[in-house]
PDB file of C-alpha atoms and ligand atoms in Angstrom:
ATOM      1  CA  MET A   1       0.000   0.000   0.000  1.00 54.00           C
ATOM      2  CA  PRO A   2       1.516   3.383  -0.939  1.00 63.00           C
ATOM      3  CA  SER A   3       2.109   5.748   1.968  1.00 72.00           C
ATOM      4  CA  SER A   4      -0.550   8.394   2.539  1.00 87.00           C
ATOM      5  CA  ARG A   5       1.545  10.362   5.023  1.00 94.00           C
ATOM      6  CA  VAL A   6       2.076  13.997   4.140  1.00 94.00           C
ATOM      7  CA  SER A   7       5.431  15.754   4.247  1.00 95.00           C
ATOM      8  CA  ARG A   8       5.543  19.278   5.717  1.00 95.00           C
ATOM      9  CA  PRO A   9       8.314  21.628   4.579  1.00 97.00           C
ATOM     10  CA  LYS A  10      10.700  22.542   7.357  1.00 98.00           C
ATOM     11  CA  HIS A  11      13.317  25.180   8.017  1.00 98.00           C
ATOM     12  CA  PHE A  12      16.614  23.901   9.408  1.00 98.00           C
ATOM     13  CA  LEU A  13      19.754  25.549  10.720  1.00 98.00           C
ATOM     14  CA  VAL A  14      23.008  23.588  10.415  1.00 98.00           C
ATOM     15  CA  CYS A  15      26.770  24.075  10.767  1.00 98.00           C
ATOM     16  CA  GLU A  16      29.387  22.432   8.578  1.00 98.00           C
ATOM     17  CA  PRO A  17      31.849  20.134  10.472  1.00 98.00           C
ATOM     18  CA  ARG A  18      34.836  22.045   9.060  1.00 98.00           C
ATOM     19  CA  HIS A  19      36.581  22.049  12.445  1.00 98.00           C
ATOM     20  CA  PHE A  20      35.143  18.737  13.657  1.00 98.00           C
ATOM     21  CA  ALA A  21      37.343  16.758  16.076  1.00 97.00           C
ATOM     22  CA  VAL A  22      37.158  14.647  19.223  1.00 98.00           C
ATOM     23  CA  GLU A  23      39.360  16.661  21.573  1.00 96.00           C
ATOM     24  CA  TYR A  24      37.661  16.073  24.924  1.00 97.00           C
ATOM     25  CA  THR A  25      35.372  13.368  26.312  1.00 97.00           C
ATOM     26  CA  ILE A  26      31.999  14.534  27.598  1.00 97.00           C
ATOM     27  CA  ASN A  27      29.897  11.483  26.733  1.00 97.00           C
ATOM     28  CA  PRO A  28      30.586   7.714  26.513  1.00 97.00           C
ATOM     29  CA  TRP A  29      30.866   7.786  22.703  1.00 97.00           C
ATOM     30  CA  MET A  30      33.885  10.089  22.795  1.00 98.00           C
ATOM     31  CA  HIS A  31      37.289   8.506  23.402  1.00 97.00           C
ATOM     32  CA  GLU A  32      40.616  10.172  23.908  1.00 90.00           C
ATOM     33  CA  ASP A  33      42.989   9.984  20.959  1.00 89.00           C
ATOM     34  CA  THR A  34      40.201   9.360  18.469  1.00 95.00           C
ATOM     35  CA  GLN A  35      41.292  10.405  15.012  1.00 96.00           C
ATOM     36  CA  VAL A  36      38.534  11.788  12.854  1.00 97.00           C
ATOM     37  CA  ASP A  37      38.509  12.097   9.099  1.00 98.00           C
ATOM     38  CA  VAL A  38      37.285  15.666   8.617  1.00 98.00           C
ATOM     39  CA  ASP A  39      36.815  15.246   4.858  1.00 98.00           C
ATOM     40  CA  LEU A  40      34.678  12.173   5.432  1.00 98.00           C
ATOM     41  CA  ALA A  41      32.652  14.011   8.082  1.00 98.00           C
ATOM     42  CA  ARG A  42      32.136  16.951   5.721  1.00 98.00           C
ATOM     43  CA  GLY A  43      31.129  14.640   2.867  1.00 98.00           C
ATOM     44  CA  GLN A  44      28.616  12.716   4.993  1.00 98.00           C
ATOM     45  CA  TRP A  45      27.207  15.959   6.361  1.00 98.00           C
ATOM     46  CA  ALA A  46      26.881  17.389   2.839  1.00 98.00           C
ATOM     47  CA  GLU A  47      24.783  14.324   1.926  1.00 98.00           C
ATOM     48  CA  LEU A  48      22.408  15.136   4.767  1.00 98.00           C
ATOM     49  CA  ILE A  49      21.992  18.702   3.530  1.00 98.00           C
ATOM     50  CA  ARG A  50      21.451  17.454  -0.026  1.00 98.00           C
ATOM     51  CA  ALA A  51      18.811  15.016   1.210  1.00 98.00           C
ATOM     52  CA  TYR A  52      16.968  17.760   3.130  1.00 98.00           C
ATOM     53  CA  ARG A  53      16.941  20.062   0.106  1.00 98.00           C
ATOM     54  CA  ALA A  54      15.944  17.256  -2.269  1.00 98.00           C
ATOM     55  CA  HIS A  55      12.893  16.672  -0.065  1.00 98.00           C
ATOM     56  CA  GLY A  56      11.854  20.324  -0.180  1.00 98.00           C
ATOM     57  CA  HIS A  57      13.274  21.603   3.114  1.00 98.00           C
ATOM     58  CA  THR A  58      14.982  24.970   3.610  1.00 98.00           C
ATOM     59  CA  VAL A  59      18.467  24.810   5.087  1.00 98.00           C
ATOM     60  CA  ASP A  60      20.420  27.756   6.511  1.00 98.00           C
ATOM     61  CA  SER A  61      23.923  27.498   7.763  1.00 98.00           C
ATOM     62  CA  VAL A  62      25.980  29.033  10.579  1.00 98.00           C
ATOM     63  CA  GLU A  63      29.640  29.780   9.915  1.00 97.00           C
ATOM     64  CA  PRO A  64      31.744  27.230  11.851  1.00 98.00           C
ATOM     65  CA  VAL A  65      34.275  28.575  14.356  1.00 98.00           C
ATOM     66  CA  ALA A  66      37.789  27.103  14.658  1.00 98.00           C
ATOM     67  CA  GLY A  67      38.404  25.596  18.094  1.00 98.00           C
ATOM     68  CA  LEU A  68      34.751  24.574  18.570  1.00 98.00           C
ATOM     69  CA  PRO A  69      34.858  20.949  17.356  1.00 98.00           C
ATOM     70  CA  ASP A  70      31.275  20.100  18.451  1.00 98.00           C
ATOM     71  CA  MET A  71      29.675  23.099  16.752  1.00 98.00           C
ATOM     72  CA  VAL A  72      28.316  20.830  14.001  1.00 98.00           C
ATOM     73  CA  PHE A  73      25.702  19.699  16.552  1.00 98.00           C
ATOM     74  CA  ALA A  74      23.371  22.599  15.845  1.00 98.00           C
ATOM     75  CA  ALA A  75      20.426  21.080  17.728  1.00 98.00           C
ATOM     76  CA  ASN A  76      22.068  22.038  21.004  1.00 98.00           C
ATOM     77  CA  SER A  77      22.108  25.756  20.233  1.00 98.00           C
ATOM     78  CA  ALA A  78      18.486  26.602  21.015  1.00 98.00           C
ATOM     79  CA  LEU A  79      14.834  25.684  20.978  1.00 98.00           C
ATOM     80  CA  VAL A  80      12.795  27.734  18.511  1.00 98.00           C
ATOM     81  CA  VAL A  81       8.985  27.694  18.674  1.00 98.00           C
ATOM     82  CA  GLU A  82       6.689  30.186  16.921  1.00 97.00           C
ATOM     83  CA  GLY A  83       9.710  32.307  16.056  1.00 98.00           C
ATOM     84  CA  ARG A  84      10.777  32.643  19.707  1.00 98.00           C
ATOM     85  CA  VAL A  85      14.286  31.527  20.536  1.00 98.00           C
ATOM     86  CA  PHE A  86      15.333  30.039  23.868  1.00 98.00           C
ATOM     87  CA  GLY A  87      19.131  29.832  23.707  1.00 98.00           C
ATOM     88  CA  SER A  88      21.574  27.436  25.313  1.00 98.00           C
ATOM     89  CA  LEU A  89      23.907  27.296  28.287  1.00 98.00           C
ATOM     90  CA  PHE A  90      26.162  24.278  27.864  1.00 98.00           C
ATOM     91  CA  HIS A  91      27.103  21.896  30.631  1.00 98.00           C
ATOM     92  CA  ALA A  92      30.672  21.465  29.333  1.00 98.00           C
ATOM     93  CA  PRO A  93      32.847  24.586  29.484  1.00 98.00           C
ATOM     94  CA  GLN A  94      34.423  23.539  26.157  1.00 97.00           C
ATOM     95  CA  ARG A  95      31.077  24.022  24.399  1.00 98.00           C
ATOM     96  CA  ARG A  96      29.933  27.238  26.088  1.00 98.00           C
ATOM     97  CA  PRO A  97      31.290  29.600  23.396  1.00 98.00           C
ATOM     98  CA  GLU A  98      29.052  27.911  20.788  1.00 98.00           C
ATOM     99  CA  SER A  99      26.033  29.721  22.247  1.00 97.00           C
ATOM    100  CA  THR A 100      27.464  33.105  21.287  1.00 96.00           C
ATOM    101  CA  ALA A 101      28.286  31.987  17.743  1.00 97.00           C
ATOM    102  CA  TYR A 102      24.733  30.745  17.197  1.00 98.00           C
ATOM    103  CA  GLU A 103      23.251  33.798  18.871  1.00 98.00           C
ATOM    104  CA  THR A 104      24.989  35.979  16.286  1.00 97.00           C
ATOM    105  CA  TRP A 105      23.250  34.028  13.522  1.00 98.00           C
ATOM    106  CA  PHE A 106      19.854  34.330  15.241  1.00 98.00           C
ATOM    107  CA  LYS A 107      20.290  38.073  15.803  1.00 98.00           C
ATOM    108  CA  ASN A 108      21.309  38.664  12.188  1.00 98.00           C
ATOM    109  CA  ALA A 109      18.260  36.691  11.098  1.00 97.00           C
ATOM    110  CA  GLY A 110      16.037  38.994  13.178  1.00 97.00           C
ATOM    111  CA  PHE A 111      15.421  36.824  16.257  1.00 98.00           C
ATOM    112  CA  ASP A 112      15.863  37.873  19.903  1.00 97.00           C
ATOM    113  CA  VAL A 113      17.479  35.187  22.017  1.00 98.00           C
ATOM    114  CA  GLN A 114      16.353  34.444  25.573  1.00 98.00           C
ATOM    115  CA  HIS A 115      19.308  33.362  27.719  1.00 97.00           C
ATOM    116  CA  PRO A 116      18.770  30.396  30.043  1.00 98.00           C
ATOM    117  CA  GLU A 117      19.866  30.809  33.664  1.00 98.00           C
ATOM    118  CA  SER A 118      20.421  27.079  34.165  1.00 98.00           C
ATOM    119  CA  VAL A 119      22.195  24.497  32.019  1.00 98.00           C
ATOM    120  CA  CYS A 120      20.119  23.925  28.921  1.00 98.00           C
ATOM    121  CA  GLU A 121      21.207  22.243  25.672  1.00 98.00           C
ATOM    122  CA  GLY A 122      18.429  23.216  23.272  1.00 98.00           C
ATOM    123  CA  GLU A 123      16.750  20.594  21.163  1.00 98.00           C
ATOM    124  CA  GLY A 124      19.177  17.998  22.476  1.00 98.00           C
ATOM    125  CA  ASP A 125      16.814  17.748  25.457  1.00 98.00           C
ATOM    126  CA  LEU A 126      13.779  19.860  24.485  1.00 98.00           C
ATOM    127  CA  VAL A 127      11.343  18.338  22.040  1.00 98.00           C
ATOM    128  CA  PRO A 128       8.081  20.057  21.051  1.00 98.00           C
ATOM    129  CA  VAL A 129       5.339  17.617  20.088  1.00 98.00           C
ATOM    130  CA  GLY A 130       1.583  18.182  19.959  1.00 96.00           C
ATOM    131  CA  PRO A 131       0.546  20.511  22.812  1.00 96.00           C
ATOM    132  CA  TYR A 132       3.695  19.800  24.870  1.00 97.00           C
ATOM    133  CA  ILE A 133       7.396  20.259  25.109  1.00 98.00           C
ATOM    134  CA  LEU A 134       9.054  17.020  26.241  1.00 98.00           C
ATOM    135  CA  ALA A 135      12.103  17.903  28.316  1.00 99.00           C
ATOM    136  CA  GLY A 136      14.873  15.478  29.202  1.00 98.00           C
ATOM    137  CA  THR A 137      17.140  15.773  32.231  1.00 98.00           C
ATOM    138  CA  GLY A 138      19.721  13.647  34.011  1.00 98.00           C
ATOM    139  CA  PHE A 139      22.946  14.416  32.157  1.00 98.00           C
ATOM    140  CA  ARG A 140      22.749  17.897  30.629  1.00 98.00           C
ATOM    141  CA  THR A 141      19.636  20.098  30.703  1.00 98.00           C
ATOM    142  CA  THR A 142      18.475  20.758  34.283  1.00 98.00           C
ATOM    143  CA  PRO A 143      14.924  20.655  35.721  1.00 98.00           C
ATOM    144  CA  GLU A 144      15.373  24.363  36.531  1.00 98.00           C
ATOM    145  CA  ALA A 145      15.761  25.005  32.797  1.00 98.00           C
ATOM    146  CA  HIS A 146      12.545  23.061  32.138  1.00 98.00           C
ATOM    147  CA  HIS A 147      10.711  25.584  34.341  1.00 98.00           C
ATOM    148  CA  GLU A 148      12.312  28.462  32.470  1.00 98.00           C
ATOM    149  CA  VAL A 149      11.265  26.918  29.150  1.00 98.00           C
ATOM    150  CA  GLN A 150       7.659  26.499  30.280  1.00 98.00           C
ATOM    151  CA  GLU A 151       7.565  30.082  31.561  1.00 98.00           C
ATOM    152  CA  PHE A 152       9.097  31.441  28.348  1.00 98.00           C
ATOM    153  CA  PHE A 153       6.951  29.580  25.808  1.00 98.00           C
ATOM    154  CA  GLY A 154       3.809  29.099  27.909  1.00 98.00           C
ATOM    155  CA  VAL A 155       3.686  25.504  26.700  1.00 98.00           C
ATOM    156  CA  PRO A 156       3.230  22.604  29.167  1.00 98.00           C
ATOM    157  CA  THR A 157       6.714  21.211  29.630  1.00 98.00           C
ATOM    158  CA  ILE A 158       6.968  17.599  30.663  1.00 98.00           C
ATOM    159  CA  GLY A 159      10.131  16.605  32.504  1.00 98.00           C
ATOM    160  CA  LEU A 160      11.516  13.151  31.684  1.00 99.00           C
ATOM    161  CA  GLN A 161      14.385  11.454  33.490  1.00 99.00           C
ATOM    162  CA  LEU A 162      17.189   9.966  31.380  1.00 98.00           C
ATOM    163  CA  VAL A 163      19.078   7.090  33.035  1.00 98.00           C
ATOM    164  CA  ASP A 164      21.577   5.658  30.521  1.00 98.00           C
ATOM    165  CA  PRO A 165      24.771   7.664  29.872  1.00 98.00           C
ATOM    166  CA  TYR A 166      24.881   6.474  26.240  1.00 98.00           C
ATOM    167  CA  PHE A 167      21.639   8.401  25.774  1.00 98.00           C
ATOM    168  CA  TYR A 168      22.799  11.545  27.541  1.00 98.00           C
ATOM    169  CA  HIS A 169      20.653  13.847  25.397  1.00 98.00           C
ATOM    170  CA  MET A 170      16.979  12.980  24.979  1.00 98.00           C
ATOM    171  CA  ASP A 171      17.274  13.321  21.197  1.00 98.00           C
ATOM    172  CA  THR A 172      19.452  10.181  21.148  1.00 98.00           C
ATOM    173  CA  ALA A 173      16.569   8.128  22.580  1.00 98.00           C
ATOM    174  CA  LEU A 174      13.409   9.752  21.218  1.00 99.00           C
ATOM    175  CA  PHE A 175      12.273  11.601  18.119  1.00 98.00           C
ATOM    176  CA  VAL A 176       9.080  13.090  16.778  1.00 98.00           C
ATOM    177  CA  LEU A 177       7.452  11.231  13.910  1.00 98.00           C
ATOM    178  CA  ASP A 178       4.577  13.674  13.618  1.00 96.00           C
ATOM    179  CA  ASP A 179       4.529  16.994  15.435  1.00 93.00           C
ATOM    180  CA  GLY A 180       0.743  17.193  15.342  1.00 91.00           C
ATOM    181  CA  GLY A 181       0.577  20.037  12.802  1.00 82.00           C
ATOM    182  CA  ASP A 182      -2.125  20.185  10.087  1.00 78.00           C
ATOM    183  CA  GLY A 183      -4.442  17.856  11.988  1.00 79.00           C
ATOM    184  CA  ALA A 184      -2.054  14.870  11.909  1.00 83.00           C
ATOM    185  CA  GLU A 185      -1.886  12.940  15.163  1.00 91.00           C
ATOM    186  CA  ALA A 186       1.235  13.734  17.194  1.00 96.00           C
ATOM    187  CA  ASN A 187       3.445  10.694  17.630  1.00 97.00           C
ATOM    188  CA  ILE A 188       6.980   9.726  18.598  1.00 98.00           C
ATOM    189  CA  ALA A 189       9.444   6.830  18.430  1.00 98.00           C
ATOM    190  CA  TYR A 190      11.616   6.038  21.473  1.00 98.00           C
ATOM    191  CA  TYR A 191      13.758   3.568  23.366  1.00 98.00           C
ATOM    192  CA  PRO A 192      11.999   3.066  26.738  1.00 98.00           C
ATOM    193  CA  GLU A 193      15.005   1.805  28.713  1.00 98.00           C
ATOM    194  CA  ALA A 194      16.749   5.156  28.282  1.00 98.00           C
ATOM    195  CA  PHE A 195      14.127   6.594  30.677  1.00 99.00           C
ATOM    196  CA  SER A 196      13.314   6.040  34.357  1.00 98.00           C
ATOM    197  CA  PRO A 197      10.288   3.812  35.098  1.00 98.00           C
ATOM    198  CA  GLY A 198       8.072   6.810  35.924  1.00 98.00           C
ATOM    199  CA  SER A 199       9.079   8.653  32.770  1.00 98.00           C
ATOM    200  CA  ARG A 200       8.385   5.546  30.681  1.00 98.00           C
ATOM    201  CA  GLU A 201       4.901   5.499  32.133  1.00 98.00           C
ATOM    202  CA  VAL A 202       4.406   9.164  31.245  1.00 98.00           C
ATOM    203  CA  LEU A 203       5.443   8.479  27.632  1.00 98.00           C
ATOM    204  CA  GLN A 204       3.181   5.450  27.491  1.00 98.00           C
ATOM    205  CA  ARG A 205       0.204   7.536  28.706  1.00 98.00           C
ATOM    206  CA  LEU A 206       0.878  10.414  26.309  1.00 98.00           C
ATOM    207  CA  PHE A 207       1.764   8.320  23.254  1.00 98.00           C
ATOM    208  CA  PRO A 208       0.116   4.898  23.484  1.00 97.00           C
ATOM    209  CA  ASP A 209       0.713   4.338  19.764  1.00 97.00           C
ATOM    210  CA  ALA A 210       4.404   5.275  19.778  1.00 98.00           C
ATOM    211  CA  VAL A 211       6.912   3.241  17.807  1.00 98.00           C
ATOM    212  CA  ILE A 212       9.097   1.376  20.311  1.00 98.00           C
ATOM    213  CA  ALA A 213      12.732   0.902  19.334  1.00 98.00           C
ATOM    214  CA  THR A 214      15.325  -1.611  20.538  1.00 98.00           C
ATOM    215  CA  ARG A 215      18.678  -0.883  22.161  1.00 98.00           C
ATOM    216  CA  GLN A 216      20.318  -1.915  18.905  1.00 98.00           C
ATOM    217  CA  ASP A 217      18.330   0.724  16.995  1.00 98.00           C
ATOM    218  CA  ALA A 218      19.246   3.308  19.625  1.00 98.00           C
ATOM    219  CA  MET A 219      22.967   2.399  19.651  1.00 98.00           C
ATOM    220  CA  ALA A 220      22.931   2.808  15.847  1.00 98.00           C
ATOM    221  CA  PHE A 221      21.663   6.403  16.372  1.00 98.00           C
ATOM    222  CA  GLY A 222      18.331   5.368  14.865  1.00 98.00           C
ATOM    223  CA  LEU A 223      16.425   7.544  17.323  1.00 98.00           C
ATOM    224  CA  ASN A 224      18.501  10.579  16.448  1.00 98.00           C
ATOM    225  CA  SER A 225      16.310  10.992  13.379  1.00 98.00           C
ATOM    226  CA  VAL A 226      14.398  13.811  11.722  1.00 98.00           C
ATOM    227  CA  SER A 227      10.901  13.283  10.352  1.00 98.00           C
ATOM    228  CA  ASP A 228       8.931  15.655   8.137  1.00 97.00           C
ATOM    229  CA  GLY A 229       5.733  13.715   8.740  1.00 97.00           C
ATOM    230  CA  ARG A 230       6.383  11.416   5.781  1.00 97.00           C
ATOM    231  CA  HIS A 231      10.130  10.995   5.200  1.00 98.00           C
ATOM    232  CA  VAL A 232      12.333   9.966   8.087  1.00 98.00           C
ATOM    233  CA  PHE A 233      16.016  10.879   7.731  1.00 99.00           C
ATOM    234  CA  ILE A 234      17.559   7.989   9.632  1.00 98.00           C
ATOM    235  CA  ALA A 235      20.885   6.235  10.244  1.00 98.00           C
ATOM    236  CA  PRO A 236      21.149   3.283   7.810  1.00 98.00           C
ATOM    237  CA  ARG A 237      22.205   0.800  10.519  1.00 98.00           C
ATOM    238  CA  ALA A 238      18.917   1.175  12.385  1.00 98.00           C
ATOM    239  CA  GLU A 239      17.354  -1.386  10.088  1.00 98.00           C
ATOM    240  CA  ALA A 240      14.748  -2.861  12.426  1.00 98.00           C
ATOM    241  CA  LEU A 241      13.466   0.607  13.263  1.00 98.00           C
ATOM    242  CA  ALA A 242      13.354   1.612   9.588  1.00 98.00           C
ATOM    243  CA  ASP A 243      11.270  -1.518   8.870  1.00 98.00           C
ATOM    244  CA  GLN A 244       8.864  -0.618  11.641  1.00 98.00           C
ATOM    245  CA  LEU A 245       8.558   2.923  10.294  1.00 98.00           C
ATOM    246  CA  THR A 246       7.792   1.587   6.831  1.00 98.00           C
ATOM    247  CA  ARG A 247       5.015  -0.554   8.293  1.00 97.00           C
ATOM    248  CA  HIS A 248       3.621   2.617   9.909  1.00 97.00           C
ATOM    249  CA  GLY A 249       3.491   4.343   6.542  1.00 97.00           C
ATOM    250  CA  TYR A 250       6.672   6.449   6.805  1.00 98.00           C
ATOM    251  CA  VAL A 251       9.336   6.544   4.128  1.00 98.00           C
ATOM    252  CA  PRO A 252      12.866   6.066   5.529  1.00 98.00           C
ATOM    253  CA  ALA A 253      15.548   8.225   3.894  1.00 98.00           C
ATOM    254  CA  PRO A 254      18.857   6.735   5.102  1.00 98.00           C
ATOM    255  CA  VAL A 255      21.793   9.105   5.628  1.00 98.00           C
ATOM    256  CA  ASP A 256      25.062   7.833   7.104  1.00 98.00           C
ATOM    257  CA  LEU A 257      26.837  10.149   9.575  1.00 98.00           C
ATOM    258  CA  SER A 258      29.120   7.445  11.016  1.00 98.00           C
ATOM    259  CA  GLU A 259      32.102   9.802  11.310  1.00 98.00           C
ATOM    260  CA  LEU A 260      30.073  12.168  13.507  1.00 98.00           C
ATOM    261  CA  HIS A 261      28.943   9.263  15.701  1.00 98.00           C
ATOM    262  CA  LYS A 262      32.498   9.305  17.101  1.00 98.00           C
ATOM    263  CA  ALA A 263      31.500  12.454  18.994  1.00 98.00           C
ATOM    264  CA  GLY A 264      28.162  10.992  20.072  1.00 98.00           C
ATOM    265  CA  GLY A 265      25.963  12.751  17.532  1.00 98.00           C
ATOM    266  CA  GLY A 266      23.887  11.883  14.496  1.00 98.00           C
ATOM    267  CA  ILE A 267      21.318  13.345  12.127  1.00 98.00           C
ATOM    268  CA  LYS A 268      19.066  15.139  14.608  1.00 98.00           C
ATOM    269  CA  CYS A 269      22.040  16.481  16.595  1.00 98.00           C
ATOM    270  CA  CYS A 270      23.185  18.216  13.399  1.00 98.00           C
ATOM    271  CA  THR A 271      19.789  19.794  12.813  1.00 98.00           C
ATOM    272  CA  GLN A 272      18.230  22.788  14.545  1.00 98.00           C
ATOM    273  CA  GLU A 273      14.603  23.329  13.537  1.00 98.00           C
ATOM    274  CA  ILE A 274      13.412  26.900  13.098  1.00 98.00           C
ATOM    275  CA  ARG A 275       9.678  26.819  13.812  1.00 97.00           C
ATOM    276  CA  SER A 276       8.055  30.071  12.743  1.00 92.00           C
TER     277      SER A 276
HETATM  278  N1  LIG B 301      21.808  16.897  20.128  1.00 93.30           N
HETATM  279  C1  LIG B 301      22.796  16.104  20.404  1.00 93.30           C
HETATM  280  N2  LIG B 301      22.554  14.951  20.967  1.00 93.30           N
HETATM  281  N3  LIG B 301      24.017  16.515  20.144  1.00 93.30           N
HETATM  282  C2  LIG B 301      25.196  15.736  20.245  1.00 93.30           C
HETATM  283  C3  LIG B 301      26.294  16.472  20.964  1.00 93.30           C
HETATM  284  C4  LIG B 301      27.590  15.746  20.951  1.00 93.30           C
HETATM  285  C5  LIG B 301      28.670  16.434  21.723  1.00 93.30           C
HETATM  286  N4  LIG B 301      29.916  15.753  21.565  1.00 93.30           N
HETATM  287  C6  LIG B 301      28.304  16.515  23.201  1.00 93.30           C
HETATM  288  O1  LIG B 301      28.560  15.597  23.919  1.00 93.30           O
HETATM  289  O2  LIG B 301      27.778  17.486  23.661  1.00 93.30           O
END
């Protein structure tokens, strides 16, 4: 049966991995003395941008800054909803200067940026879906920041506890299949064991029809995906998850960012969504 799911055009902000490196270890994926192939990283990243554009999405780019090797992970720079920008305050001192670089882009594009008072890593942990913002905590973004986010956007913000260091940002364990726009039903895919028992129950109550992924899918960065409501840009090694998505009427669009996985990031980490 051909898929009847409808793609919605999106606006993304990205940053080329020109200065990509693994120079410090702030998550279990990063290992000291890891050599990265910057040309390979740039080539894989360029494929992602090509895929977004080929599917009708708008992509803007921030100029990368030398000495900020994780700047490619644009998702951590902010959360943008209805044209309002809640910026970031990184946990790791090495990443803190990224916030300023992204803020310059936002300001030049005509957005004001709200500065968090507590540690907050943007869409890495903050995920708008349907009438809510799902908000992860445990490793990076703090519960205090969740309160700030709710106050700033006026959107019910649902705190969820992350418990597995491999899934240190919520966007490594959960992604939005349908954001609930244009009358489509909001839905997500996630790996339950990345969450505390209570948080699993919350997700189960909110999204009883969610797609449930395995640890293997999650370790392949399969949950670090981007969906436009029809196409799902997904890591090619998350095969079981891609099959499930196909059965649910989505169209997987595989993009391999294996070189960036060395820093603990994948497709979604490289993608900041500008919701206007
Ligand atoms: N949205 C994400 N999960 N981004 C990945 C960030 C990776 C980066 N090395 C860090 O640990 O902060």
